[in-house]
Coordinates of C-alpha atoms in Angstrom, one line a residue:
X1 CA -183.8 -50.7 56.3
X2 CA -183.6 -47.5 54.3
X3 CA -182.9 -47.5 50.1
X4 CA -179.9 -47.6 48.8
X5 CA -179.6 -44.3 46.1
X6 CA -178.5 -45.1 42.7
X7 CA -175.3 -43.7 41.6
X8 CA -175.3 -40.1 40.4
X9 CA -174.9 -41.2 36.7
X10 CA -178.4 -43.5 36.4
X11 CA -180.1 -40.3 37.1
X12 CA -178.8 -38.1 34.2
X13 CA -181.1 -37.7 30.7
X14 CA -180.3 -37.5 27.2
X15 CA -181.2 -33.7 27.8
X16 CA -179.0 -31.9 30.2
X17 CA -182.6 -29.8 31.4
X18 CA -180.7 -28.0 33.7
X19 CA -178.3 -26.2 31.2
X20 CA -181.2 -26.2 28.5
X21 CA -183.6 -24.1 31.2
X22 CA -180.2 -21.9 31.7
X23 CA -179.9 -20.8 28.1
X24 CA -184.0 -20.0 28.0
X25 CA -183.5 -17.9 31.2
X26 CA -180.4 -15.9 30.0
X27 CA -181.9 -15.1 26.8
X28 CA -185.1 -13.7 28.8
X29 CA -182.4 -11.8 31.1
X30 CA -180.7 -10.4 28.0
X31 CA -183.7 -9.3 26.0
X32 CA -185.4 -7.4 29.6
X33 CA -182.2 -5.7 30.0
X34 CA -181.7 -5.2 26.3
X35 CA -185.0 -3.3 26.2
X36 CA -184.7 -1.4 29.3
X37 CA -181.2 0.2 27.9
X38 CA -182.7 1.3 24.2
X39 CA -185.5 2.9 26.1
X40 CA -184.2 6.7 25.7
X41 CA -185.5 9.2 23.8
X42 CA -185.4 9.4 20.1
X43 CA -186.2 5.4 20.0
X44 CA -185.9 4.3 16.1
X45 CA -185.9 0.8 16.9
X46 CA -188.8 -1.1 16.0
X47 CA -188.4 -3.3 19.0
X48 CA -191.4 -3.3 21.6
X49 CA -189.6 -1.9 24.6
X50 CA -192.9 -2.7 26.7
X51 CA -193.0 -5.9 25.5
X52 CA -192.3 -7.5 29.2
X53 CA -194.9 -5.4 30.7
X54 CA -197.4 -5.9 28.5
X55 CA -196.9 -10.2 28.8
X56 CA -197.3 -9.6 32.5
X57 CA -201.1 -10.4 32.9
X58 CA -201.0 -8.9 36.6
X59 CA -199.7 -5.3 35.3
X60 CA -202.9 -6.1 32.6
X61 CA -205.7 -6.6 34.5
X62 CA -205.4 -4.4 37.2
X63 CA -204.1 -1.2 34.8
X64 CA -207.6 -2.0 33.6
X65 CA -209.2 -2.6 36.4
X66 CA -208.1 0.6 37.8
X67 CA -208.2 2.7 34.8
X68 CA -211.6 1.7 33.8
X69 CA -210.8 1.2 30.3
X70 CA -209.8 -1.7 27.9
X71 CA -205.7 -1.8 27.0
X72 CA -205.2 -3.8 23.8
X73 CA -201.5 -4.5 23.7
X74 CA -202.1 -5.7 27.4
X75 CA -204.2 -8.8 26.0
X76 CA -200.4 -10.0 25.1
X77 CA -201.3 -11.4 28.5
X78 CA -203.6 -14.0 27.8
X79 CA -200.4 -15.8 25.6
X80 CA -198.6 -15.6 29.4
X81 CA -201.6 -16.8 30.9
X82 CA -202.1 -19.4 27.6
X83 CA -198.7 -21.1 28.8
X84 CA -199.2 -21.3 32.5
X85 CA -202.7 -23.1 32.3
X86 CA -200.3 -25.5 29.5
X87 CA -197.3 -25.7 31.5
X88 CA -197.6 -24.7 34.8
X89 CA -195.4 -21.4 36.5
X90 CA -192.7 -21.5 33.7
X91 CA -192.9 -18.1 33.8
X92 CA -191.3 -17.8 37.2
X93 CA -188.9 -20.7 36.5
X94 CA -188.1 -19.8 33.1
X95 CA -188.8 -16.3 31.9
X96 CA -188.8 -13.5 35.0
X97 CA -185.6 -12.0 35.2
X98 CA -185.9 -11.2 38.6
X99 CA -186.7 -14.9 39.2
X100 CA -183.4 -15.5 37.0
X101 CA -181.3 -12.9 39.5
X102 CA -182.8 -15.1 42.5
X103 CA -181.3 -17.9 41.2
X104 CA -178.0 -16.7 41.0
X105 CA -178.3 -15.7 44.4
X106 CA -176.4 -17.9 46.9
X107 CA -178.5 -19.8 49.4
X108 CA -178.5 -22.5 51.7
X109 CA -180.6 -25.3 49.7
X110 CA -182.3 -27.2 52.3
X111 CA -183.7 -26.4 55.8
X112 CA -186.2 -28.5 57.6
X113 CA -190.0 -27.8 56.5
X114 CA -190.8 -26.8 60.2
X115 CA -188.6 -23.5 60.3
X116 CA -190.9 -21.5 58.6
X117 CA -194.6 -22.0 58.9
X118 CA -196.3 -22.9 55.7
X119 CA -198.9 -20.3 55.7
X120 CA -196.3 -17.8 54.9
X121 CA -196.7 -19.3 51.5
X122 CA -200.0 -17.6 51.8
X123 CA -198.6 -14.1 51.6
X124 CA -198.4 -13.8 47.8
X125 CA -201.7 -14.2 47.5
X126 CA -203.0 -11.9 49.9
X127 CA -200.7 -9.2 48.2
X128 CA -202.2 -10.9 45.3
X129 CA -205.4 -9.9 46.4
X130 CA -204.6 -6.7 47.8
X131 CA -203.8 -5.3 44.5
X132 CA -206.7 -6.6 42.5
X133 CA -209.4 -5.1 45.3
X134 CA -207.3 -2.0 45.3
X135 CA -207.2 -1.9 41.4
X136 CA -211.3 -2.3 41.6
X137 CA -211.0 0.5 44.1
X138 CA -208.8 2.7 41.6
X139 CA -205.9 2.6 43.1
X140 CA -202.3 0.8 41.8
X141 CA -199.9 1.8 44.5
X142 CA -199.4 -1.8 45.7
X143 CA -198.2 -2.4 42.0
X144 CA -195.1 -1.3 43.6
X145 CA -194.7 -5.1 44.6
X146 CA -194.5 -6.6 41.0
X147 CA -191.5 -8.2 40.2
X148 CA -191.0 -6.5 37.0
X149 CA -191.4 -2.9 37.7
X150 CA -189.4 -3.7 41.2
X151 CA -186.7 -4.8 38.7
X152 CA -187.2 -2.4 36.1
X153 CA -187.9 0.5 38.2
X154 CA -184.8 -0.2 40.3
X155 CA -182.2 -0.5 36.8
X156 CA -184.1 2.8 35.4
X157 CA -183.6 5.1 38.1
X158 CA -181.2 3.7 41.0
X159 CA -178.3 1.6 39.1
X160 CA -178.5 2.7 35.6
X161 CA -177.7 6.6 36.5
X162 CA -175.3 5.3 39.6
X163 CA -173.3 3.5 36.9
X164 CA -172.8 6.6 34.8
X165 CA -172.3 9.0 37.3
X166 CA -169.1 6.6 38.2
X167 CA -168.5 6.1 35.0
X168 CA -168.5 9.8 34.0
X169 CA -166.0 10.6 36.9
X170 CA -163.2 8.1 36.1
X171 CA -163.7 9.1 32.4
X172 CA -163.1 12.5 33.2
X173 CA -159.9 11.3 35.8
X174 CA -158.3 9.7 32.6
X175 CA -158.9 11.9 29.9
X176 CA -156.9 14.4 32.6
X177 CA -153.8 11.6 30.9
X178 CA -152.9 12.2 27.6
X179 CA -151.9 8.7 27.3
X180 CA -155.5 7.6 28.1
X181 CA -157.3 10.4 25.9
X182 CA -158.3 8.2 23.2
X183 CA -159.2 5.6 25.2
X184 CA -161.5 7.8 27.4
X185 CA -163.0 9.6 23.8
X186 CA -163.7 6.6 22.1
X187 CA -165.3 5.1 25.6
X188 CA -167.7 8.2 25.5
X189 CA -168.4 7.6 22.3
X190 CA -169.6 4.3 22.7
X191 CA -171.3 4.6 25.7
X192 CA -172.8 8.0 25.2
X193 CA -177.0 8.2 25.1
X194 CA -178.3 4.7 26.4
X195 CA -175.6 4.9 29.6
X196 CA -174.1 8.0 29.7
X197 CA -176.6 11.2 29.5
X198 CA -177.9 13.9 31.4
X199 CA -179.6 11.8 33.9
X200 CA -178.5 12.7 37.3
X201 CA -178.0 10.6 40.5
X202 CA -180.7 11.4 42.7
X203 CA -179.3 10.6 46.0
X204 CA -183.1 10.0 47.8
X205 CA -183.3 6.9 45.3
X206 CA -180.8 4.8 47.1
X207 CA -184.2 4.0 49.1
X208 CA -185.2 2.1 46.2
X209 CA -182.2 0.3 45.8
X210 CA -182.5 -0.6 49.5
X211 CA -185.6 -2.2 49.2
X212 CA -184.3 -4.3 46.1
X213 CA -181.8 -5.1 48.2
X214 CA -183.8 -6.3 51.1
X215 CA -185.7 -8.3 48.5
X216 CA -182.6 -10.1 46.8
X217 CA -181.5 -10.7 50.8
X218 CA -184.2 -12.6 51.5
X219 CA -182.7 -15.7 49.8
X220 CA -180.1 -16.2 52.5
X221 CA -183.2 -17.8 54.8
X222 CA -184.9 -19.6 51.5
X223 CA -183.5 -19.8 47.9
X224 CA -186.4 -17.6 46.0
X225 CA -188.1 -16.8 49.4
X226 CA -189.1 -13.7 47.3
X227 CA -191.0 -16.2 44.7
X228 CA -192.3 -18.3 47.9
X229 CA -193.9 -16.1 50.0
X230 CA -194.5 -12.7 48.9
X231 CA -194.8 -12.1 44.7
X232 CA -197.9 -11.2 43.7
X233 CA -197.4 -12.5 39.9
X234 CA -196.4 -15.6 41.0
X235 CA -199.8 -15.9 43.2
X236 CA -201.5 -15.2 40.3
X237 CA -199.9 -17.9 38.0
X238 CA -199.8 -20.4 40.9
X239 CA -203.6 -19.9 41.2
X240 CA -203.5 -20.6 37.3
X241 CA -201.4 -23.6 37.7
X242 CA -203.6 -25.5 39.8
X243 CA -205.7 -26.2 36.6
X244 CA -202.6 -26.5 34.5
X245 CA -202.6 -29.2 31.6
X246 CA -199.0 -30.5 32.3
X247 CA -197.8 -30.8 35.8
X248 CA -195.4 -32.4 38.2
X249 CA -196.3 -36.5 38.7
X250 CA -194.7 -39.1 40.3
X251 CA -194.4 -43.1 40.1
X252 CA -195.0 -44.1 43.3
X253 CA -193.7 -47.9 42.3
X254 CA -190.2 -46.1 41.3
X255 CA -189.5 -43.7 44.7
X256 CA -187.4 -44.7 47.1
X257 CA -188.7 -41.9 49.5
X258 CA -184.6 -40.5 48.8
X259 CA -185.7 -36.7 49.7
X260 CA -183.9 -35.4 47.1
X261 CA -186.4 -33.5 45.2
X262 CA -187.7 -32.2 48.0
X263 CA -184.0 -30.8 48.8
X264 CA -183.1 -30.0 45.5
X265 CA -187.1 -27.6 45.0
X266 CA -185.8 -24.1 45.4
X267 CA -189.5 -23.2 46.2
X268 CA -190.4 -25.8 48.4
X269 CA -193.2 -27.6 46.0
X270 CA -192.0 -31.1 47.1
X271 CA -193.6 -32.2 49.9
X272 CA -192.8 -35.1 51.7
X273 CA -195.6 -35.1 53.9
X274 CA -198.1 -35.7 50.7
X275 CA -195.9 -38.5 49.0
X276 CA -193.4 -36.2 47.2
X277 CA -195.9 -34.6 44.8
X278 CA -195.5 -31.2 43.8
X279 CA -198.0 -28.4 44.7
X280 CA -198.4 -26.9 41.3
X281 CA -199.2 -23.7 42.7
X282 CA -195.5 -23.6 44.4
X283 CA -194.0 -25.7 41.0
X284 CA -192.1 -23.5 39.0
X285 CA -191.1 -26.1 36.2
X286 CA -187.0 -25.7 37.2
X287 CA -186.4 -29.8 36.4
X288 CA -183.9 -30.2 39.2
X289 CA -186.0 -32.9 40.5
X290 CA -187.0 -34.7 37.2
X291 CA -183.6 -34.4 36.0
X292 CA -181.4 -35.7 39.8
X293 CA -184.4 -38.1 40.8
X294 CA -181.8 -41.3 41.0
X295 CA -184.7 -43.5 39.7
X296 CA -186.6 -41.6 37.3
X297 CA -189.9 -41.4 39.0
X298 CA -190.4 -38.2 38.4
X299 CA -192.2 -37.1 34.9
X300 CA -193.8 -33.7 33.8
X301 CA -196.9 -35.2 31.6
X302 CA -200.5 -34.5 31.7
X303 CA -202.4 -34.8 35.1
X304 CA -203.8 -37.8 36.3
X305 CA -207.2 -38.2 38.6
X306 CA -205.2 -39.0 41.5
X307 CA -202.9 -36.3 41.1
X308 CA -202.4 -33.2 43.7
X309 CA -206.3 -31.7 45.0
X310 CA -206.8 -29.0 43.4
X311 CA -208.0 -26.9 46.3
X312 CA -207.2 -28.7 49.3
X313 CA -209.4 -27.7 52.6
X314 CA -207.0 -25.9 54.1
X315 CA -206.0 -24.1 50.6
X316 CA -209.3 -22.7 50.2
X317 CA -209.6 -22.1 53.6
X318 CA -206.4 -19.7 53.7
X319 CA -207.4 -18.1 49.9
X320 CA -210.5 -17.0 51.8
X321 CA -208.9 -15.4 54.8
X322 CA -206.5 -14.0 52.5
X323 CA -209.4 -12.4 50.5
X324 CA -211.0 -11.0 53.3
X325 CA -208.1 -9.7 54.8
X326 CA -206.8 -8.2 51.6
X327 CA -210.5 -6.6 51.4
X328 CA -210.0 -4.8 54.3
X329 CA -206.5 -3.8 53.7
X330 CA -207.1 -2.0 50.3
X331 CA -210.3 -0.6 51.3
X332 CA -208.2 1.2 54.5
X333 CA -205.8 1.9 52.6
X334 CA -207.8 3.7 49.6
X335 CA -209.8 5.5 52.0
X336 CA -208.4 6.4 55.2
X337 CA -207.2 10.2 55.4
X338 CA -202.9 10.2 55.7
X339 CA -201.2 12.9 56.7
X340 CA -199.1 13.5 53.4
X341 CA -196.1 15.7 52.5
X342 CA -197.0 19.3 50.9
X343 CA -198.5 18.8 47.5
X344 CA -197.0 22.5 46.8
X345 CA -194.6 21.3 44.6
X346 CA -195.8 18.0 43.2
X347 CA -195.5 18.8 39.3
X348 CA -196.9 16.0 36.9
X349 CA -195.4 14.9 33.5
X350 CA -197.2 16.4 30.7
X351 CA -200.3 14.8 29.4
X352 CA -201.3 12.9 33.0
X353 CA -203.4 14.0 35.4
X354 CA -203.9 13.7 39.2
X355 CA -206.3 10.6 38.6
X356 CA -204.4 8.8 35.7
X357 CA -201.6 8.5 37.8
X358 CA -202.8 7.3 40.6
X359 CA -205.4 4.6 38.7
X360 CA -203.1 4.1 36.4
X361 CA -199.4 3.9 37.0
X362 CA -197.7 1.0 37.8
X363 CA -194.5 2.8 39.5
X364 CA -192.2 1.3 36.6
X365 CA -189.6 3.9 36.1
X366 CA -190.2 3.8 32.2
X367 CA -191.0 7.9 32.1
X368 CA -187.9 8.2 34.5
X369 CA -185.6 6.1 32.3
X370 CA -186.3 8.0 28.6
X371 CA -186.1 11.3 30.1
X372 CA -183.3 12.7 28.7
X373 CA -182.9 15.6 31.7
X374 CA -183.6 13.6 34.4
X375 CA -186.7 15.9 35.6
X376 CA -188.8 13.1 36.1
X377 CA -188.1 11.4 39.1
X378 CA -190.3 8.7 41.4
X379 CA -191.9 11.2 44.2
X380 CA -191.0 10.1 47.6
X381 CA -193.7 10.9 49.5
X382 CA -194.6 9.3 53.0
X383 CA -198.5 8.8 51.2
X384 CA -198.3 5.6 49.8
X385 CA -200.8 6.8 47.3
X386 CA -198.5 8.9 45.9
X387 CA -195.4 6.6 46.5
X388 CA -193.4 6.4 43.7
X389 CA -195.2 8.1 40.9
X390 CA -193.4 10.2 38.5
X391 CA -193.0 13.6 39.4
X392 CA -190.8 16.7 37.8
X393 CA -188.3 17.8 40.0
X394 CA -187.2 21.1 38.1
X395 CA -184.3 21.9 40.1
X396 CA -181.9 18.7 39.0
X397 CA -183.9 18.8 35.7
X398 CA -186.2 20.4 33.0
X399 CA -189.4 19.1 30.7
X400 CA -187.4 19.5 27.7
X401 CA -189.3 21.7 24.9
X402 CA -188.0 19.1 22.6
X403 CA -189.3 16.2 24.0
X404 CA -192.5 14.1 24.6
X405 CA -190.9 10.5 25.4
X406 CA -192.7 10.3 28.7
X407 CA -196.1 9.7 26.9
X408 CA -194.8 7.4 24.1
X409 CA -193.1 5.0 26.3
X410 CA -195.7 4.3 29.3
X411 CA -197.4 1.0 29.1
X412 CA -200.8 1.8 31.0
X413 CA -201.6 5.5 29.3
X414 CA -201.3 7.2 32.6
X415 CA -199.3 9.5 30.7
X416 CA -200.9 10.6 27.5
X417 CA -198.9 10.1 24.3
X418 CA -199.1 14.1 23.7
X419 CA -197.7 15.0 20.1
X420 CA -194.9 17.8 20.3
X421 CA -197.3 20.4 19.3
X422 CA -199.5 19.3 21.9
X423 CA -197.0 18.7 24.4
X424 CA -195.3 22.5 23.8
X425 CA -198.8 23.9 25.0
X426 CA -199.6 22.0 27.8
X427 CA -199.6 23.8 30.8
X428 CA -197.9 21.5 34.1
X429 CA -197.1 24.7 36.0
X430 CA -196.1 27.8 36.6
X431 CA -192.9 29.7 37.8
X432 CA -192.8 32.3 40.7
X433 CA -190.0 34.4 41.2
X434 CA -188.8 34.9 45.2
X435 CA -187.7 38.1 45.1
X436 CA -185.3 37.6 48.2
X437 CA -183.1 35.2 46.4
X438 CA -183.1 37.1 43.2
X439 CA -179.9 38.1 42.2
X440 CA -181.2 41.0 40.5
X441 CA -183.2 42.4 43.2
X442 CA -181.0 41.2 46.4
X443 CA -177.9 41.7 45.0
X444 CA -179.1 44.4 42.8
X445 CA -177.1 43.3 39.5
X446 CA -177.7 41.8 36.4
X447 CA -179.0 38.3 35.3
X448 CA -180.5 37.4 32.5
X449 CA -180.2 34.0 32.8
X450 CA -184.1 32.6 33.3
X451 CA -185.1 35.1 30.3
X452 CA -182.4 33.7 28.3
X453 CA -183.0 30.0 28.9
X454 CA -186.7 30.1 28.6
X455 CA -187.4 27.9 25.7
X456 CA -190.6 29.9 25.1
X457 CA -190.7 31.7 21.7
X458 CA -191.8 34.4 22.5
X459 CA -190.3 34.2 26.5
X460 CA -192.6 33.3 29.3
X461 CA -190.1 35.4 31.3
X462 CA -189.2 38.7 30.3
X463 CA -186.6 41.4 32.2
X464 CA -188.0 44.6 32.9
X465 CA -186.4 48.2 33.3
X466 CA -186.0 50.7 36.3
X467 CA -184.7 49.0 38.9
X468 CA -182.0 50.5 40.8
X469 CA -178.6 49.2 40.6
X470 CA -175.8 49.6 38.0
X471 CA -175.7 51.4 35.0
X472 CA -177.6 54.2 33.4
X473 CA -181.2 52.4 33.2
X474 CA -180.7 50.1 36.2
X475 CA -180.8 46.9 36.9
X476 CA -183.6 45.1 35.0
X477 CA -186.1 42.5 37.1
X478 CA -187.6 39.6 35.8
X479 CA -191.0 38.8 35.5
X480 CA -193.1 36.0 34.4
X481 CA -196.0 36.3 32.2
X482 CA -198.8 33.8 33.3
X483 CA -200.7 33.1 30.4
X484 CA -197.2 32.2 27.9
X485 CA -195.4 30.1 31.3
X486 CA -196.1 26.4 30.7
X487 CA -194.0 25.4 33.8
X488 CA -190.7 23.4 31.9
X489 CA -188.8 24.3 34.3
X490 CA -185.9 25.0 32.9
X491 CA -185.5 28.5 34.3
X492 CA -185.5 27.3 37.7
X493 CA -183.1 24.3 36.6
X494 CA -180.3 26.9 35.0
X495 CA -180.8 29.4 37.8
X496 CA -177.3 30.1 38.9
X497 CA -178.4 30.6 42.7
X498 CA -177.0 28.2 45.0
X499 CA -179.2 26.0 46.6
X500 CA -182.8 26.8 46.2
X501 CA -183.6 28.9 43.3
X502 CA -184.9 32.6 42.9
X503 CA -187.5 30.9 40.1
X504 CA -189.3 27.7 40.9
X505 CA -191.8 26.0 39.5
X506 CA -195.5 25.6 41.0
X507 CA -198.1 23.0 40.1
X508 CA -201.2 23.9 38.2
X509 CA -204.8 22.2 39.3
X510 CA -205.5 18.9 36.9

């Protein structure tokens, strides 16, 4: 004869946890987001805008790893890693603000353990593993994967200048209304530099925002089926957590074998099948269970002898697999030749190189975010070495002559921190003119345009006399002069030839 469940009200604390947990998480939310919009050039605030990455002990170790070099702000991990090997995964149930977004995500609660095998639990840590080998390799494209530049590199360069670009129409539709101008000035006003600048909407990033999409849809077959079964930080702290101090326990004289926790677990950490104790790999420290359990048999306290194996057989048998297979995967992926788009126009940001940013870059969007021009956008190449790095394109933008926010704001140092000075005479490329295009040659009248805008002192691009055309002395031809062109790009940016320019920009050797 099966128990009969207490009513709802004998299993309710002192301590709403659920409420308490919702307050930690929103204040997480708020500061991520809070960082992410004061990162734009000119930052005077003395808040750490990397903060978030540098907690994350994944984006750590393998930006050192990879880079071959120690990172000290980056050993703000070991406080992350500190509180999992204390607490268990309260960073994923608590902190990550992806994990937060998950939960707000509408999902059917329970299905039956049998609809999806339990090895796909396995897949974070074979990504997990992935990305380390590949980081020992010198390689960080699979960094791609970790929940907080997935987050932050989808805001930076997909939503953030999306917003704007709808913002900046309908303000421009209402200030057409006298009635609305001051509404539509003072809006500007308020919203002008940390949403509304010159970043533009790149149309190819919607493929970003698609896969960000694909990730939040996976909750409609499990609630956090992104935390489950394929995030690589959470493999790493549920690794952590399987030594952790404080964990999951369970009276057995007190359960009534209800089921409840294991319904209420949005990860799946309950399992009936091993007494309803919690795999404190899978355990992200949410409370439902401790705080719905009708008769309180469920504690959080330190672990007991008796308490979930730490490696179970079949655990270590599937970390194994998962290591060898991940061994394999990084070391094809690192060295097998791809067939890659044309490099002829792949222009890096000032102060990186060809090997910084691909041992060291974590794909976060940071460099795209502070740009103030929006030249620096992730590259879109079918290499997935090269997937995602920043790259200048100088047609929808230009390396201001101003500006060196790039290098200040990235977390790993695969963009230098140039000063100005050093900045202003560092070569990234250099410009070409096609002399087809031209106005002043195929037309065969003036434009003085590229000379004018070149933010050279003394001009990298100069107009030249005796070409035929109108006038007394002809029309006069530009021409750049190698040795003064540091490739900005802001000639072939204010070019006023439709589609392709008459100048572009061509990547130097580094």
């Amino acid at each position: 004869m099966s128990e009969v469940v207490p009513e709802e009200k004998s299993c309710q604390h002192p301590l709403n946890w659920y409420w308490f947990r919702r307050i930690i998480q929103v204040s997480f939310f708020v500061a991520f987001f809070l960082l992410l919009f004061i990162t734009v050039q000119g930052i005077t605030s003395n808040l750490p805008t990397t903060l978030f990455f540098h907690l994350d002990p994944l984006i750590g170790v393998t930006s050192m790893l990879a880079g071959r070099s120690w990172i000290i702000p980056f050993f703000l991990g070991l406080v992350t890693i500190f509180l999992t090997l204390l607490l268990g995964r309260v960073w994923c149930g608590w902190i990550c603000p992806l994990g937060t977004i998950l939960d707000w995500i509408p999902s059917r609660r329970y299905h039956p353990q049998t609809t999806i095998s339990p090895i796909w639990s396995q897949g974070k840590f074979l990504l997990l593993f992935v990305i380390l080998i590949s980081a020992v390799l010198g390689s960080l494209m699979f960094m791609v994967f970790d929940p907080l530049t997935l987050l932050f590199r989808t805001t930076a360069v997909v939503v953030i200048p999306g917003t704007a670009h709808l913002i900046h129409g309908l303000l421009h539709w209402l200030y057409g209304f006298t009635v609305f101008q001051p509404f539509a000035a003072w809006a500007d006003s308020v919203l002008r530099g940390w949403l509304l600048n010159n970043q533009p909407f790149y149309l190819p990033n919607l493929f970003i925002l698609l896969c960000f999409a694909f990730v939040l849809g996976l909750n409609v077959l499990r609630p956090r089926f992104w935390c489950r079964y394929f995030c690589p930080l959470g493999g790493l702290f549920g690794l952590i957590a399987r030594v952790s101090f404080i964990r999951h326990q369970l009276k057995p004289q007190k359960c009534i074998s209800c089921s409840r926790c294991a319904q209420l677990c949005p990860t799946g950490a309950v399992n009936p099948g091993n007494g309803y104790i919690a795999d404190p790999a899978e355990c992200i420290v949410c409370l439902y269970c401790y705080q719905k359990c009708p008769t309180h048999a469920i504690t959080f306290a330190k672990k007991r002898e008796k308490a979930f194996s730490v490696y179970p057989d079949s655990t270590r048998r599937w970390l194994l697999t998962s290591a060898v297979v991940a061994a394999v995967a990084a070391v094809v992926a690192r060295f097998l030749p791809l067939t890659a788009a044309s490099q002829e126009r792949f222009i890096r940001p000032p102060g990186s190189t060809t090997r910084s940013l691909y041992s060291q870059c974590i794909r976060c969007g940071g460099c795209a975010r502070i740009c103030p021009t929006g030249v620096i956008q992730p590259d879109l190449s079918v290499n997935p070495t090269q997937l995602w790095i920043p790259s200048l394109n100088t047609r929808i933008g230009y390396c201001s002559y101003s500006c060196n926010s790039c290098g200040v704001i990235c977390p790993t140092g695969a963009i230098s921190g140039l000063t100005l000075p050093e900045k202003r005479n560092t070569v990234i490329g250099i410009a070409r003119i096609d002399q087809t295009r031209c106005i002043t040659w195929a037309e065969k009248r003036d434009c003085i345009v590229c000379e004018e805008m070149c933010p050279v002192p003394a001009k990298a691009v100069r107009l030249e006399s005796g070409g035929q055309g109108r006038g007394a002395g002809g029309v006069r031809h530009p021409r750049v002069i190698p040795d003064m062109c540091i490739g900005c790009g802001t000639c072939e940016h204010q070019c006023p030839v439709a589609g392709a320019a008459a100048i572009q920009v061509f990547p130097v050797e580094k």
